[in-house]
PDB file of C-alpha atoms and ligand atoms in Angstrom:
ATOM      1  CA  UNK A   1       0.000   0.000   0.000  1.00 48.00           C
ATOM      2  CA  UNK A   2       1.540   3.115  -1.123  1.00 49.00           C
ATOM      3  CA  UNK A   3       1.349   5.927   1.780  1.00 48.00           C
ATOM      4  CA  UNK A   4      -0.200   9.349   0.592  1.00 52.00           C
ATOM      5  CA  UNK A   5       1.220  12.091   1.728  1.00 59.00           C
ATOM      6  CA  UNK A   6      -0.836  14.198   3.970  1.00 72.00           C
ATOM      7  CA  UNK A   7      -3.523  15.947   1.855  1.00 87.00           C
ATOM      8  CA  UNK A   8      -4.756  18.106   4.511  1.00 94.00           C
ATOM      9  CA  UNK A   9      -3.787  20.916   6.753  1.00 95.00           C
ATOM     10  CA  UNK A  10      -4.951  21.702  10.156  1.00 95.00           C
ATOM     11  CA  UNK A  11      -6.115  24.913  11.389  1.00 96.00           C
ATOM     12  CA  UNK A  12      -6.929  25.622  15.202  1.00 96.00           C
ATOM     13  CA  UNK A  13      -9.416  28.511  15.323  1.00 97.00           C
ATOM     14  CA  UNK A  14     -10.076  30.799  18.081  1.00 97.00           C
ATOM     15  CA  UNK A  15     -12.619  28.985  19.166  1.00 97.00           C
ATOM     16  CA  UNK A  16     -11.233  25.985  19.884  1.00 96.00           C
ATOM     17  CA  UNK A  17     -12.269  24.427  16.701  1.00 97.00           C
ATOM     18  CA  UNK A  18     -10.145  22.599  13.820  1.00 97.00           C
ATOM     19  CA  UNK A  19     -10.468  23.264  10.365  1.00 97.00           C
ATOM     20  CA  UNK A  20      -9.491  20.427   7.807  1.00 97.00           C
ATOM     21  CA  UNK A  21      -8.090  21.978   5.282  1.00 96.00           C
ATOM     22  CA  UNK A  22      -7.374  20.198   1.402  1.00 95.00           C
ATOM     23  CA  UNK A  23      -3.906  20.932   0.247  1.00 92.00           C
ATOM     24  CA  UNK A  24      -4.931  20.243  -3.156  1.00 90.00           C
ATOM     25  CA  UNK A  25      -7.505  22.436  -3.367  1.00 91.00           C
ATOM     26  CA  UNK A  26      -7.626  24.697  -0.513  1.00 91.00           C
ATOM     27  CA  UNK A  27     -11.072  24.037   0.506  1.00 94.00           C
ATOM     28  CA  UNK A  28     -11.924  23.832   4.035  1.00 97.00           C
ATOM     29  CA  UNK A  29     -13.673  20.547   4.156  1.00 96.00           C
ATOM     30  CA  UNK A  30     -14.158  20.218   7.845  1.00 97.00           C
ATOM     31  CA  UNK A  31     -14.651  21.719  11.136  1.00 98.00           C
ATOM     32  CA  UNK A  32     -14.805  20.742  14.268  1.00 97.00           C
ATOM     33  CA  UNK A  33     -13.300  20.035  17.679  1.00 97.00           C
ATOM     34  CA  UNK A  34     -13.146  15.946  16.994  1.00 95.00           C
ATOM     35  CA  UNK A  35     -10.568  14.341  15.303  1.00 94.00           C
ATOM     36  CA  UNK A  36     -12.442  11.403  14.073  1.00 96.00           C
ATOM     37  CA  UNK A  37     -14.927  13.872  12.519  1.00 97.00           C
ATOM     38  CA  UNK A  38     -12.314  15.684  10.944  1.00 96.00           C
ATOM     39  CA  UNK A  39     -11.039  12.570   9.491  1.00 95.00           C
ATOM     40  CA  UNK A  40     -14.399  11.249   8.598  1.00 96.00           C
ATOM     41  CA  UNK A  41     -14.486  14.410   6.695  1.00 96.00           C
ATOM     42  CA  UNK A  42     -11.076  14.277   5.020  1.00 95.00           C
ATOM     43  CA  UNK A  43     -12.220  10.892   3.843  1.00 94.00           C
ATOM     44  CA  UNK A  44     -15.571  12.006   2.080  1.00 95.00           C
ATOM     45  CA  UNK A  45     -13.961  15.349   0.404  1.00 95.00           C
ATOM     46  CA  UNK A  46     -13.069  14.819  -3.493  1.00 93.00           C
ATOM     47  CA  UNK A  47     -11.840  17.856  -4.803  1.00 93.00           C
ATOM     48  CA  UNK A  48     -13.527  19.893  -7.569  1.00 92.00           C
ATOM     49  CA  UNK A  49     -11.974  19.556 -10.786  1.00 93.00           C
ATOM     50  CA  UNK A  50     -12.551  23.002 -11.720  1.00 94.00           C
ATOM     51  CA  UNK A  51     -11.356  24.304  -8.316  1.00 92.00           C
ATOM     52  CA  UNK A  52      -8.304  21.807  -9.432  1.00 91.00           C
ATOM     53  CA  UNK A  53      -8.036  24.031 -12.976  1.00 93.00           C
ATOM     54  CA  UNK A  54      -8.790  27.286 -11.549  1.00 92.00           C
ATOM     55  CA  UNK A  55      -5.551  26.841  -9.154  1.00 89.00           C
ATOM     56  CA  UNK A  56      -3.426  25.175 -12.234  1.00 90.00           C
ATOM     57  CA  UNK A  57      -4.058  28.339 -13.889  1.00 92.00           C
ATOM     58  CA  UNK A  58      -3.258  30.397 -11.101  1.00 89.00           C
ATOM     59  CA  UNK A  59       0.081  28.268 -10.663  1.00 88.00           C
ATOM     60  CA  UNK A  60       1.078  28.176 -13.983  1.00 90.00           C
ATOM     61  CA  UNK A  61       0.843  32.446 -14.347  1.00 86.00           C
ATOM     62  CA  UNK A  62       2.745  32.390 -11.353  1.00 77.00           C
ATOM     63  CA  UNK A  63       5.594  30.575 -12.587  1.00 73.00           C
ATOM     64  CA  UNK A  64       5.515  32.875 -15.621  1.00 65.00           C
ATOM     65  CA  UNK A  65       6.140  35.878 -13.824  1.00 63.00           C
ATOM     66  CA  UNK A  66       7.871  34.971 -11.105  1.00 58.00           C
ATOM     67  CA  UNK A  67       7.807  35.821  -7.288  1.00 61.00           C
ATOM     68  CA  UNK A  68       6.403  39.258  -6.529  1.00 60.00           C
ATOM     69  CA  UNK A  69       8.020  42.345  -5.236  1.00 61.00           C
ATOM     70  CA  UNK A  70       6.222  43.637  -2.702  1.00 64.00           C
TER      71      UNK A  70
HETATM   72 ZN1  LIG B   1      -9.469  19.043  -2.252  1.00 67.44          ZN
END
């Protein structure tokens, strides 16, 4: 079984709560203050192709013109 790399950030809120977030497509797909239900919803996301596109796009101008100066 080949190991995938962690897809998904954490985020602690003020609150106390967790945010899954998807590295793929930056989507939050989860909050909450349990881990299981952050993995149960980690496990159900699928990430939207065109969200997938849109940040191909984005990725590939980047690379075109470089970092920015601030
Ligand atoms: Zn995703």
């Amino acid at each position: 079984m080949l190991a995938r790399e962690t897809a998904f950030a954490r985020r602690e809120n003020r609150d106390g709560t967790i945010d899954a977030i998807c590295r793929t497509c930056f989507v939050t797909v989860g909050t909450s203050v349990w881990e299981a239900e952050l993995a149960r919803a980690e496990k159900n996301h699928a990430c939207d192709p065109a969200l997938l596109e849109r940040w191909n796009r984005l990725a590939a101008r980047k690379s075109i013109t470089g970092p920015q100066q601030p």
